[in-house]
C-alpha positions as a Markdown table, in Angstrom:
| # | Residue | x | y | z |
|---|---|---|---|---|
| 1 | Met | 73.7 | 21.1 | 119.7 |
| 2 | Ala | 76.1 | 22.4 | 122.4 |
| 3 | Ser | 75.8 | 20.4 | 126.0 |
| 4 | Ala | 74.4 | 21.9 | 128.8 |
| 5 | Pro | 77.3 | 22.2 | 130.9 |
| 6 | Ser | 79.4 | 23.5 | 127.9 |
| 7 | Val | 76.9 | 26.2 | 127.5 |
| 8 | Thr | 77.2 | 26.8 | 131.7 |
| 9 | Ser | 80.9 | 27.2 | 131.1 |
| 10 | Leu | 80.0 | 29.9 | 128.4 |
| 11 | Ala | 77.7 | 31.5 | 130.4 |
| 12 | Asp | 80.3 | 32.0 | 133.3 |
| 13 | Glu | 82.4 | 33.7 | 130.9 |
| 14 | Val | 79.7 | 36.7 | 130.5 |
| 15 | Asn | 78.8 | 37.3 | 133.9 |
| 16 | Cys | 78.9 | 40.6 | 135.5 |
| 17 | Pro | 81.7 | 40.6 | 138.3 |
| 18 | Ile | 79.4 | 42.8 | 140.6 |
| 19 | Cys | 76.5 | 40.6 | 140.4 |
| 20 | Gln | 78.0 | 37.7 | 139.2 |
| 21 | Gly | 74.8 | 37.6 | 136.8 |
| 22 | Thr | 74.3 | 37.1 | 132.9 |
| 23 | Leu | 75.8 | 40.6 | 131.9 |
| 24 | Arg | 72.8 | 43.2 | 130.9 |
| 25 | Glu | 73.4 | 45.8 | 128.6 |
| 26 | Pro | 77.0 | 45.3 | 129.0 |
| 27 | Val | 79.5 | 48.3 | 128.9 |
| 28 | Thr | 83.6 | 48.7 | 128.9 |
| 29 | Ile | 85.3 | 51.0 | 131.0 |
| 30 | Asp | 88.7 | 52.5 | 130.5 |
| 31 | Cys | 90.8 | 49.3 | 131.9 |
| 32 | Gly | 88.6 | 47.0 | 129.1 |
| 33 | His | 86.7 | 44.9 | 132.2 |
| 34 | Asn | 83.0 | 44.9 | 131.7 |
| 35 | Phe | 80.2 | 45.2 | 133.5 |
| 36 | Cys | 76.1 | 45.3 | 133.6 |
| 37 | Arg | 75.3 | 48.9 | 132.9 |
| 38 | Gly | 73.0 | 49.4 | 136.0 |
| 39 | Cys | 75.7 | 47.4 | 138.4 |
| 40 | Leu | 78.2 | 49.8 | 137.4 |
| 41 | Thr | 76.2 | 53.0 | 137.4 |
| 42 | Arg | 75.1 | 51.5 | 141.0 |
| 43 | Tyr | 78.4 | 51.3 | 142.3 |
| 44 | Cys | 79.6 | 54.9 | 140.9 |
| 45 | Glu | 76.9 | 55.9 | 143.4 |
| 46 | Ile | 78.3 | 54.8 | 146.6 |
| 47 | Pro | 80.4 | 57.3 | 148.0 |
| 48 | Gly | 83.9 | 56.5 | 148.7 |
| 49 | Pro | 86.2 | 57.8 | 151.7 |
| 50 | Glu | 86.9 | 61.2 | 149.8 |
| 51 | Leu | 84.9 | 62.6 | 147.7 |
| 52 | Glu | 87.5 | 63.5 | 145.5 |
| 53 | Glu | 88.9 | 60.2 | 145.3 |
| 54 | Ser | 88.8 | 58.8 | 141.7 |
| 55 | Leu | 86.6 | 55.8 | 141.1 |
| 56 | Ser | 88.5 | 52.4 | 140.8 |
| 57 | Cys | 87.7 | 49.4 | 138.7 |
| 58 | Pro | 85.8 | 46.7 | 140.8 |
| 59 | Leu | 88.3 | 44.0 | 139.6 |
| 60 | Cys | 91.7 | 45.5 | 138.6 |
| 61 | Lys | 91.2 | 48.9 | 140.7 |
| 62 | Glu | 92.5 | 50.6 | 137.9 |
| 63 | Pro | 91.2 | 54.4 | 137.8 |
| 64 | Phe | 88.7 | 55.2 | 135.7 |
| 65 | Arg | 86.0 | 58.0 | 135.0 |
| 66 | Pro | 82.5 | 57.8 | 135.7 |
| 67 | Gly | 81.4 | 59.3 | 132.0 |
| 68 | Ser | 83.5 | 56.9 | 129.9 |
| 69 | Phe | 81.3 | 54.0 | 129.5 |
| 70 | Arg | 81.4 | 52.5 | 126.3 |
| 71 | Pro | 78.2 | 49.9 | 125.5 |
| 72 | Asn | 79.8 | 46.9 | 124.0 |
| 73 | Trp | 77.2 | 45.8 | 121.1 |
| 74 | Gln | 79.4 | 42.7 | 120.1 |
| 75 | Leu | 79.5 | 41.2 | 124.1 |
| 76 | Ala | 75.8 | 41.8 | 123.9 |
| 77 | Ser | 75.4 | 39.9 | 121.1 |
| 78 | Val | 77.4 | 36.9 | 122.4 |
| 79 | Val | 75.1 | 37.1 | 125.5 |
| 80 | Glu | 72.2 | 36.7 | 123.4 |
| 81 | Asn | 73.5 | 33.8 | 121.4 |
| 82 | Ile | 74.6 | 32.2 | 124.6 |
| 83 | Glu | 70.9 | 32.7 | 125.9 |
| 84 | Arg | 69.5 | 31.0 | 123.5 |
| 85 | Leu | 71.7 | 27.8 | 123.6 |
| 86 | Gln | 71.2 | 27.8 | 127.3 |
| 87 | Leu | 67.3 | 27.8 | 126.2 |
| 88 | Ala | 67.7 | 25.3 | 123.9 |
| 89 | Ser | 70.0 | 22.5 | 125.6 |
| 90 | Thr | 67.1 | 22.8 | 128.5 |
| 91 | Arg | 64.1 | 22.7 | 126.5 |
| 92 | Gly | 62.3 | 18.8 | 127.4 |
| 93 | Leu | 64.1 | 18.9 | 130.1 |
| 94 | Glu | 63.7 | 19.9 | 134.2 |
| 95 | Val | 64.3 | 23.4 | 134.7 |
| 96 | Glu | 67.6 | 23.9 | 136.7 |
| 97 | Asp | 66.9 | 25.6 | 140.0 |
| 98 | Ala | 65.6 | 29.0 | 139.8 |
| 99 | Cys | 64.1 | 32.2 | 141.4 |
| 100 | Pro | 60.2 | 31.2 | 141.4 |
| 101 | Glu | 59.5 | 35.1 | 141.1 |
| 102 | His | 62.5 | 36.4 | 139.0 |
| 103 | Gly | 64.0 | 33.5 | 136.9 |
| 104 | Glu | 66.6 | 34.1 | 137.9 |
| 105 | Lys | 69.6 | 31.4 | 138.5 |
| 106 | Ile | 69.7 | 30.6 | 142.5 |
| 107 | Tyr | 73.5 | 31.2 | 143.6 |
| 108 | Phe | 72.8 | 31.9 | 146.9 |
| 109 | Phe | 71.4 | 30.2 | 150.2 |
| 110 | Cys | 70.6 | 32.3 | 153.5 |
| 111 | Glu | 71.2 | 29.5 | 156.6 |
| 112 | Glu | 68.9 | 31.6 | 158.9 |
| 113 | Asp | 65.9 | 31.6 | 156.6 |
| 114 | Glu | 66.8 | 28.5 | 155.3 |
| 115 | Ala | 65.8 | 30.3 | 151.2 |
| 116 | Gln | 67.5 | 30.0 | 148.2 |
| 117 | Leu | 68.2 | 33.5 | 146.8 |
| 118 | Cys | 68.9 | 34.9 | 143.1 |
| 119 | Val | 71.0 | 37.4 | 141.7 |
| 120 | Thr | 68.2 | 39.9 | 141.6 |
| 121 | Gln | 67.1 | 39.2 | 145.4 |
| 122 | Val | 70.4 | 40.0 | 146.7 |
| 123 | Ala | 70.9 | 43.2 | 144.4 |
| 124 | Thr | 67.3 | 44.7 | 145.6 |
| 125 | Lys | 69.0 | 44.4 | 149.3 |
| 126 | Arg | 72.0 | 45.9 | 148.2 |
| 127 | Gln | 70.1 | 48.5 | 146.6 |
| 128 | Gln | 67.7 | 49.1 | 149.8 |
| 129 | Val | 71.1 | 49.1 | 152.0 |
| 130 | Ile | 72.6 | 52.2 | 149.7 |
| 131 | Ser | 69.2 | 54.0 | 149.5 |
| 132 | Gln | 68.7 | 53.4 | 153.4 |
| 133 | Phe | 72.2 | 55.0 | 154.0 |
| 134 | Ala | 72.2 | 57.6 | 151.8 |
| 135 | His | 69.0 | 59.0 | 153.2 |
| 136 | Leu | 70.8 | 58.9 | 156.8 |
| 137 | Ser | 74.0 | 60.8 | 155.4 |
| 138 | Gln | 72.1 | 63.7 | 154.1 |
| 139 | Phe | 69.8 | 63.6 | 156.9 |
| 140 | Leu | 73.1 | 63.8 | 159.5 |
| 141 | Glu | 74.7 | 66.5 | 157.4 |
| 142 | Gln | 71.6 | 68.7 | 157.6 |
| 143 | Gln | 71.6 | 67.7 | 161.1 |
| 144 | Gln | 75.2 | 69.0 | 161.2 |
| 145 | Thr | 74.5 | 71.7 | 159.6 |
| 146 | Ala | 71.9 | 73.2 | 161.7 |
| 147 | Leu | 73.6 | 72.6 | 164.8 |
| 148 | Leu | 76.9 | 73.9 | 164.1 |
| 149 | Ala | 74.9 | 77.2 | 163.0 |
| 150 | Gln | 73.0 | 76.8 | 166.2 |
| 151 | Leu | 76.4 | 76.9 | 168.1 |
| 152 | Glu | 78.0 | 79.5 | 166.2 |
| 153 | Gly | 75.0 | 82.1 | 167.0 |
| 154 | Leu | 75.4 | 81.2 | 170.6 |
| 155 | Asp | 79.2 | 81.8 | 170.4 |
| 156 | Lys | 78.7 | 85.0 | 169.3 |
| 157 | Asp | 75.9 | 86.0 | 171.9 |
| 158 | Ile | 78.1 | 85.1 | 174.3 |
| 159 | Leu | 81.2 | 87.0 | 172.9 |
| 160 | Lys | 78.8 | 90.3 | 172.7 |
| 161 | Gln | 77.4 | 89.9 | 176.4 |
| 162 | Gln | 80.9 | 89.2 | 177.7 |
| 163 | Glu | 82.5 | 92.4 | 175.7 |
| 164 | Glu | 79.1 | 94.5 | 177.3 |
| 165 | Phe | 79.7 | 93.3 | 180.6 |
| 166 | Asp | 83.6 | 94.3 | 180.5 |
| 167 | Ser | 82.5 | 97.5 | 178.4 |
| 168 | Leu | 80.8 | 98.0 | 182.1 |
| 169 | Val | 83.1 | 97.1 | 184.3 |
| 170 | Thr | 86.0 | 99.0 | 183.2 |
| 171 | Gly | 83.4 | 102.3 | 183.3 |
| 172 | Asp | 83.1 | 101.5 | 186.9 |
| 173 | Ile | 86.9 | 100.8 | 187.5 |
| 174 | Cys | 87.3 | 104.5 | 186.0 |
| 175 | Arg | 84.8 | 105.5 | 187.8 |
| 176 | Phe | 86.5 | 104.4 | 191.3 |
| 177 | Ser | 89.8 | 105.1 | 190.5 |
| 178 | Thr | 88.7 | 108.6 | 190.1 |
| 179 | Leu | 87.2 | 108.3 | 193.6 |
| 180 | Ile | 90.5 | 106.8 | 195.2 |
| 181 | Glu | 92.5 | 109.7 | 193.8 |
| 182 | Glu | 90.5 | 112.2 | 194.7 |
| 183 | Leu | 90.7 | 111.1 | 198.3 |
| 184 | Glu | 94.1 | 110.5 | 198.4 |
| 185 | Glu | 94.6 | 114.3 | 197.2 |
| 186 | Lys | 92.5 | 115.2 | 200.1 |
| 187 | Asn | 94.2 | 113.2 | 202.8 |
| 188 | Lys | 97.4 | 115.5 | 201.6 |
| 189 | Arg | 95.8 | 118.4 | 203.0 |
| 190 | Pro | 95.6 | 119.7 | 206.7 |
| 191 | Ala | 92.8 | 118.6 | 209.1 |
| 192 | Arg | 91.0 | 121.6 | 208.4 |
| 193 | Gly | 91.2 | 120.9 | 204.2 |
| 194 | Leu | 90.5 | 117.9 | 204.5 |
| 195 | Leu | 87.0 | 118.3 | 206.0 |
| 196 | Thr | 86.3 | 120.4 | 203.1 |
| 197 | Asp | 83.7 | 119.1 | 200.7 |
| 198 | Ile | 84.3 | 115.5 | 202.1 |
| 199 | Arg | 80.8 | 114.6 | 202.4 |
| 200 | Ser | 79.8 | 115.2 | 198.5 |
| 201 | Thr | 82.9 | 112.7 | 198.0 |
| 202 | Leu | 81.6 | 110.4 | 200.8 |
| 203 | Ile | 78.2 | 110.4 | 199.1 |
| 204 | Arg | 79.3 | 110.0 | 195.4 |
| 205 | Cys | 81.5 | 106.9 | 197.0 |
| 206 | Glu | 78.5 | 105.2 | 199.0 |
| 207 | Thr | 76.0 | 105.8 | 195.6 |
| 208 | Arg | 77.9 | 104.1 | 193.3 |
| 209 | Lys | 77.9 | 100.2 | 193.6 |
| 210 | Cys | 80.1 | 97.7 | 192.0 |
| 211 | Arg | 78.0 | 95.7 | 189.3 |
| 212 | Lys | 77.0 | 92.1 | 190.3 |
| 213 | Pro | 79.1 | 89.8 | 187.8 |
| 214 | Glu | 76.7 | 88.3 | 185.8 |
| 215 | Ala | 78.8 | 87.1 | 182.5 |
| 216 | Ile | 75.5 | 85.9 | 180.5 |
| 217 | Ser | 71.7 | 86.8 | 180.7 |
| 218 | Pro | 69.4 | 84.8 | 181.7 |
| 219 | Glu | 67.8 | 84.1 | 178.3 |
| 220 | Leu | 70.8 | 83.3 | 176.9 |
| 221 | Gly | 71.5 | 81.1 | 179.5 |
| 222 | Gln | 68.8 | 79.2 | 178.9 |
| 223 | Arg | 69.3 | 78.8 | 175.3 |
| 224 | Ile | 72.8 | 77.1 | 176.4 |
| 225 | Arg | 70.9 | 74.7 | 178.9 |
| 226 | Asp | 68.0 | 74.1 | 176.0 |
| 227 | Phe | 71.0 | 73.4 | 173.3 |
| 228 | Pro | 71.2 | 69.1 | 174.2 |
| 229 | Gln | 67.4 | 69.2 | 173.6 |
| 230 | Gln | 68.2 | 70.3 | 170.1 |
| 231 | Ala | 70.0 | 66.6 | 169.6 |
| 232 | Ile | 66.9 | 64.8 | 170.1 |
| 233 | Pro | 65.5 | 64.4 | 166.7 |
| 234 | Leu | 68.9 | 63.0 | 165.7 |
| 235 | Arg | 68.6 | 60.3 | 168.5 |
| 236 | Gln | 65.2 | 59.8 | 166.7 |
| 237 | Glu | 66.2 | 59.6 | 163.4 |
| 238 | Met | 68.9 | 57.4 | 164.0 |
| 239 | Lys | 66.5 | 55.1 | 166.0 |
| 240 | Thr | 64.3 | 55.0 | 163.1 |
| 241 | Phe | 67.2 | 54.6 | 160.5 |
| 242 | Leu | 68.2 | 51.2 | 162.8 |
| 243 | Glu | 64.4 | 49.9 | 162.4 |
| 244 | Lys | 63.7 | 50.7 | 158.9 |
| 245 | Leu | 67.1 | 49.0 | 157.9 |
| 246 | Cys | 66.5 | 45.6 | 159.8 |
| 247 | Phe | 62.9 | 45.9 | 158.7 |
| 248 | Glu | 63.4 | 46.1 | 154.8 |
| 249 | Leu | 66.5 | 43.5 | 154.8 |
| 250 | Asp | 64.0 | 41.3 | 156.4 |
| 251 | Tyr | 61.0 | 41.7 | 154.3 |
| 252 | Glu | 60.4 | 41.1 | 150.7 |
| 253 | Pro | 58.7 | 44.3 | 149.0 |
| 254 | Ala | 55.8 | 42.2 | 147.4 |
| 255 | His | 55.4 | 43.9 | 143.8 |
| 256 | Ile | 51.3 | 43.4 | 143.7 |
| 257 | Ser | 48.4 | 44.6 | 141.0 |
| 258 | Leu | 45.0 | 44.5 | 141.5 |
| 259 | Asp | 42.6 | 41.7 | 140.5 |
| 260 | Pro | 39.9 | 43.0 | 138.2 |
| 261 | Gln | 38.3 | 39.5 | 138.7 |
| 262 | Thr | 37.7 | 40.1 | 142.2 |
| 263 | Ser | 36.5 | 43.9 | 141.9 |
| 264 | His | 33.3 | 44.6 | 142.9 |
| 265 | Pro | 31.1 | 46.9 | 140.7 |
| 266 | Lys | 31.5 | 49.9 | 142.0 |
| 267 | Leu | 35.1 | 49.7 | 142.0 |
| 268 | Leu | 36.7 | 51.7 | 139.1 |
| 269 | Leu | 40.2 | 49.9 | 138.3 |
| 270 | Ser | 43.1 | 51.8 | 136.5 |
| 271 | Glu | 44.2 | 50.3 | 133.5 |
| 272 | Asp | 47.8 | 49.1 | 135.0 |
| 273 | His | 45.5 | 47.6 | 138.1 |
| 274 | Arg | 47.3 | 49.8 | 140.3 |
| 275 | Arg | 44.7 | 52.4 | 141.5 |
| 276 | Ala | 41.3 | 52.1 | 142.3 |
| 277 | Arg | 38.0 | 54.4 | 143.3 |
| 278 | Phe | 34.5 | 54.3 | 144.9 |
| 279 | Ser | 31.7 | 54.9 | 142.3 |
| 280 | Tyr | 28.3 | 54.9 | 143.5 |
| 281 | Lys | 27.7 | 53.6 | 139.3 |
| 282 | Trp | 28.0 | 50.0 | 138.6 |
| 283 | Gln | 30.2 | 48.9 | 136.5 |
| 284 | Asn | 29.2 | 46.4 | 133.7 |
| 285 | Ser | 31.0 | 43.5 | 135.4 |
| 286 | Pro | 30.2 | 39.5 | 134.8 |
| 287 | Asp | 28.8 | 38.3 | 138.2 |
| 288 | Thr | 31.9 | 35.5 | 138.5 |
| 289 | Pro | 32.4 | 33.3 | 141.4 |
| 290 | Gln | 35.5 | 35.2 | 142.3 |
| 291 | Arg | 33.8 | 38.8 | 142.2 |
| 292 | Phe | 32.8 | 40.5 | 145.4 |
| 293 | Asp | 28.9 | 41.5 | 145.1 |
| 294 | Arg | 27.9 | 43.1 | 148.8 |
| 295 | Ala | 31.2 | 44.1 | 149.9 |
| 296 | Thr | 33.1 | 47.1 | 148.0 |
| 297 | Cys | 36.5 | 45.0 | 147.9 |
| 298 | Val | 39.1 | 43.7 | 145.4 |
| 299 | Leu | 42.2 | 41.4 | 146.2 |
| 300 | Ala | 45.7 | 41.3 | 144.5 |
| 301 | Gln | 46.3 | 39.4 | 141.8 |
| 302 | Cys | 49.0 | 37.4 | 143.8 |
| 303 | Gly | 49.0 | 35.8 | 147.3 |
| 304 | Phe | 51.4 | 34.3 | 149.8 |
| 305 | Thr | 52.2 | 30.6 | 151.0 |
| 306 | Gly | 54.9 | 32.1 | 153.0 |
| 307 | Gly | 57.8 | 34.3 | 153.6 |
| 308 | Arg | 57.8 | 38.0 | 154.9 |
| 309 | His | 56.3 | 40.5 | 152.6 |
| 310 | Thr | 55.5 | 44.3 | 152.7 |
| 311 | Trp | 54.0 | 46.9 | 150.9 |
| 312 | Val | 52.2 | 50.3 | 151.1 |
| 313 | Val | 48.8 | 51.7 | 150.8 |
| 314 | Asn | 48.5 | 55.3 | 150.2 |
| 315 | Val | 44.7 | 56.5 | 151.0 |
| 316 | Asp | 43.1 | 59.2 | 150.0 |
| 317 | Leu | 39.9 | 60.2 | 151.6 |
| 318 | Ala | 39.7 | 64.0 | 151.1 |
| 319 | His | 35.7 | 63.8 | 150.1 |
| 320 | Gly | 34.8 | 61.7 | 153.0 |
| 321 | Gly | 34.0 | 58.0 | 152.6 |
| 322 | Ser | 36.6 | 55.3 | 154.5 |
| 323 | Cys | 39.3 | 52.3 | 153.1 |
| 324 | Thr | 39.8 | 49.2 | 154.1 |
| 325 | Val | 43.6 | 47.6 | 154.4 |
| 326 | Gly | 44.7 | 44.1 | 155.3 |
| 327 | Val | 44.9 | 40.7 | 153.9 |
| 328 | Val | 42.3 | 37.6 | 154.0 |
| 329 | Arg | 42.3 | 34.2 | 153.1 |
| 330 | Glu | 41.7 | 32.5 | 149.9 |
| 331 | Asp | 38.6 | 31.3 | 150.2 |
| 332 | Val | 37.0 | 34.4 | 152.0 |
| 333 | Arg | 33.4 | 34.8 | 151.2 |
| 334 | Arg | 32.9 | 37.0 | 148.1 |
| 335 | Lys | 28.8 | 36.8 | 147.9 |
| 336 | Gly | 26.1 | 38.4 | 150.3 |
| 337 | Glu | 27.3 | 40.1 | 153.3 |
| 338 | Leu | 31.0 | 40.1 | 154.6 |
| 339 | Arg | 31.8 | 40.0 | 158.2 |
| 340 | Leu | 35.1 | 42.0 | 158.2 |
| 341 | Arg | 36.9 | 40.0 | 161.4 |
| 342 | Pro | 39.3 | 37.4 | 162.0 |
| 343 | Glu | 36.7 | 34.8 | 162.5 |
| 344 | Glu | 35.8 | 35.0 | 158.4 |
| 345 | Gly | 39.4 | 34.8 | 157.7 |
| 346 | Ile | 40.0 | 38.6 | 157.3 |
| 347 | Trp | 42.6 | 40.6 | 159.2 |
| 348 | Ala | 42.3 | 44.3 | 158.4 |
| 349 | Val | 42.0 | 48.4 | 159.5 |
| 350 | Arg | 39.5 | 50.7 | 158.1 |
| 351 | Leu | 40.4 | 54.2 | 157.8 |
| 352 | Ala | 37.9 | 56.6 | 157.7 |
| 353 | Trp | 37.1 | 60.3 | 158.0 |
| 354 | Gly | 39.0 | 61.4 | 161.6 |
| 355 | Phe | 40.0 | 57.8 | 162.9 |
| 356 | Val | 40.7 | 54.5 | 162.5 |
| 357 | Ser | 40.0 | 50.9 | 163.6 |
| 358 | Ala | 41.6 | 47.5 | 163.6 |
| 359 | Leu | 38.4 | 45.0 | 162.5 |
| 360 | Gly | 39.2 | 42.2 | 165.3 |
| 361 | Ser | 36.1 | 40.0 | 166.5 |
| 362 | Phe | 35.0 | 43.7 | 168.2 |
| 363 | Pro | 35.9 | 46.5 | 165.8 |
| 364 | Thr | 38.4 | 48.8 | 167.9 |
| 365 | Arg | 38.8 | 52.4 | 167.5 |
| 366 | Leu | 42.6 | 53.1 | 167.7 |
| 367 | Ala | 44.1 | 56.1 | 169.3 |
| 368 | Leu | 46.9 | 57.7 | 167.0 |
| 369 | Glu | 49.2 | 60.4 | 166.8 |
| 370 | Glu | 48.0 | 61.1 | 163.5 |
| 371 | Gln | 45.4 | 59.9 | 160.8 |
| 372 | Pro | 47.2 | 57.9 | 158.3 |
| 373 | Arg | 47.5 | 58.7 | 154.6 |
| 374 | Lys | 49.9 | 56.2 | 153.7 |
| 375 | Val | 49.9 | 52.5 | 155.4 |
| 376 | Gln | 52.6 | 50.0 | 155.6 |
| 377 | Val | 51.2 | 46.5 | 155.8 |
| 378 | Ser | 53.8 | 43.5 | 156.5 |
| 379 | Leu | 52.8 | 39.9 | 156.4 |
| 380 | Asp | 54.7 | 37.3 | 158.5 |
| 381 | Tyr | 53.3 | 33.9 | 157.2 |
| 382 | Glu | 54.9 | 31.6 | 159.4 |
| 383 | Val | 55.0 | 33.6 | 162.4 |
| 384 | Gly | 51.4 | 34.2 | 162.2 |
| 385 | Trp | 51.6 | 38.4 | 162.1 |
| 386 | Val | 49.8 | 41.4 | 160.2 |
| 387 | Thr | 51.3 | 44.5 | 161.0 |
| 388 | Phe | 50.3 | 48.1 | 159.9 |
| 389 | Val | 52.4 | 51.1 | 160.4 |
| 390 | Asn | 52.0 | 54.8 | 159.5 |
| 391 | Ala | 54.6 | 54.7 | 156.6 |
| 392 | Val | 55.6 | 58.5 | 157.0 |
| 393 | Thr | 55.7 | 59.0 | 160.9 |
| 394 | Gln | 56.5 | 55.2 | 161.4 |
| 395 | Glu | 54.1 | 55.3 | 164.2 |
| 396 | His | 52.7 | 51.5 | 164.6 |
| 397 | Ile | 48.8 | 51.1 | 164.3 |
| 398 | Tyr | 48.1 | 47.3 | 164.9 |
| 399 | Thr | 49.3 | 43.7 | 164.8 |
| 400 | Phe | 46.9 | 41.0 | 164.2 |
| 401 | Thr | 48.6 | 37.4 | 165.5 |
| 402 | Ala | 47.0 | 34.0 | 163.5 |
| 403 | Ser | 47.8 | 30.9 | 162.3 |
| 404 | Phe | 47.8 | 30.6 | 158.3 |
| 405 | Thr | 47.0 | 27.7 | 156.8 |
| 406 | Gln | 46.1 | 29.0 | 153.3 |
| 407 | Lys | 46.9 | 31.2 | 150.8 |
| 408 | Ile | 46.7 | 35.1 | 152.0 |
| 409 | Phe | 45.9 | 37.4 | 149.7 |
| 410 | Pro | 46.2 | 41.4 | 150.2 |
| 411 | Leu | 43.0 | 42.9 | 150.4 |
| 412 | Phe | 41.5 | 46.6 | 149.9 |
| 413 | Gly | 38.3 | 47.7 | 150.2 |
| 414 | Leu | 36.0 | 51.4 | 149.5 |
| 415 | Trp | 32.9 | 53.2 | 150.5 |
| 416 | Gly | 32.1 | 56.6 | 149.6 |
| 417 | Arg | 32.1 | 59.2 | 146.7 |
| 418 | Gly | 35.4 | 60.5 | 146.4 |
| 419 | Ser | 37.4 | 57.8 | 148.1 |
| 420 | Ser | 40.3 | 56.3 | 146.6 |
| 421 | Phe | 43.5 | 54.3 | 146.9 |
| 422 | Ser | 46.7 | 53.2 | 144.9 |
| 423 | Leu | 49.4 | 51.1 | 144.9 |
| 424 | Ser | 52.8 | 53.2 | 145.1 |
| 425 | Cys | 55.2 | 53.0 | 142.5 |
| 426 | Gln | 58.3 | 53.3 | 144.5 |
| 427 | Glu | 60.7 | 51.1 | 145.1 |
| 428 | Gly | 61.2 | 48.6 | 147.9 |
| 429 | Ala | 57.1 | 49.1 | 148.2 |
| 430 | Val | 53.6 | 49.2 | 146.7 |
| 431 | Ser | 51.3 | 51.9 | 147.6 |
| 432 | Leu | 47.6 | 53.0 | 146.8 |
| 433 | Leu | 46.3 | 56.4 | 145.6 |
């Protein structure tokens, strides 16, 4: 059997140059270098300085065509055999440092958080950055098109009014020139002839006034003054972008599912344990110590003992009812009446038809700009923060401050016919129905 160092050396030879992890679905490009299919696909999606600029190999910089990927089945077989050797060489021994969530080898260490990072975590962060910048790029392009169109419209209207004013002034000049010529002609006559019909000429001079030099109309002037206000959404979007980017880089998306062992019998869970719906009909569920028997709640299957985590909850209260979203201590009361407040180890908000309440020591009705339909829940275990944000508008809903010493689980509750929630499938977040 090959020794562990020799197997590790072999494994290093089949690493992807982009993610530095073991090749997954290896593909070969024109220059002969091999990469993970997923890594190379994401690499091709990164926009270059010029749209027409051809892609180049991340290693040798030779150009290649995006559609020229060739699956390398032989190399894939070699990778599979090496992984079998790795498994055999480490069987019975202490497992090498690996990410507990993804099972990947630890390659990186974050000095600020004093945490180890695997390739999957780093790749996820990279994809989040690419996704956020792609969204910003699309928004900026739309804003550029809209603002330039408005400027072009203003320019045309200004030019049109200028031409209309020039035409009117030109007409006035022509009329006054005619009067001047008439007066000069009469001035050459003898005194008796000058006084003949001079009255009508003087009256025409007095009644014909020069137009005031008004270059643009008041309405157009107001449009010009209001134009800088059109950039306000751009400033707001940039602020939101920076806040969201920093948040997503700092918090880990929690890929959670509902725990049927804790679900109240009136909650109907989907087969994938990512949706729940309230029903007045009791389900045939065994009465175990883990199950809620009075509070119509359900916990997530996995909890947290540290770190920063975030997930998104989509709430559907189209037919009334209420939905509770938050976190609880592992030892939260499961039987009998459940008091939803921090003293009982529960930090949550309740969304009902038309209002939202923070479930503190005394429930507090919150004044929000709009009723959230998608709530982002964020947990900072070490700092002791539980933050709720409207995931659509980014409006802050509420933040609890606590001191956590036990395992913390996401909590979800429902009440009322037709109320439901679901865990989101979008990357980097979890959502509810």
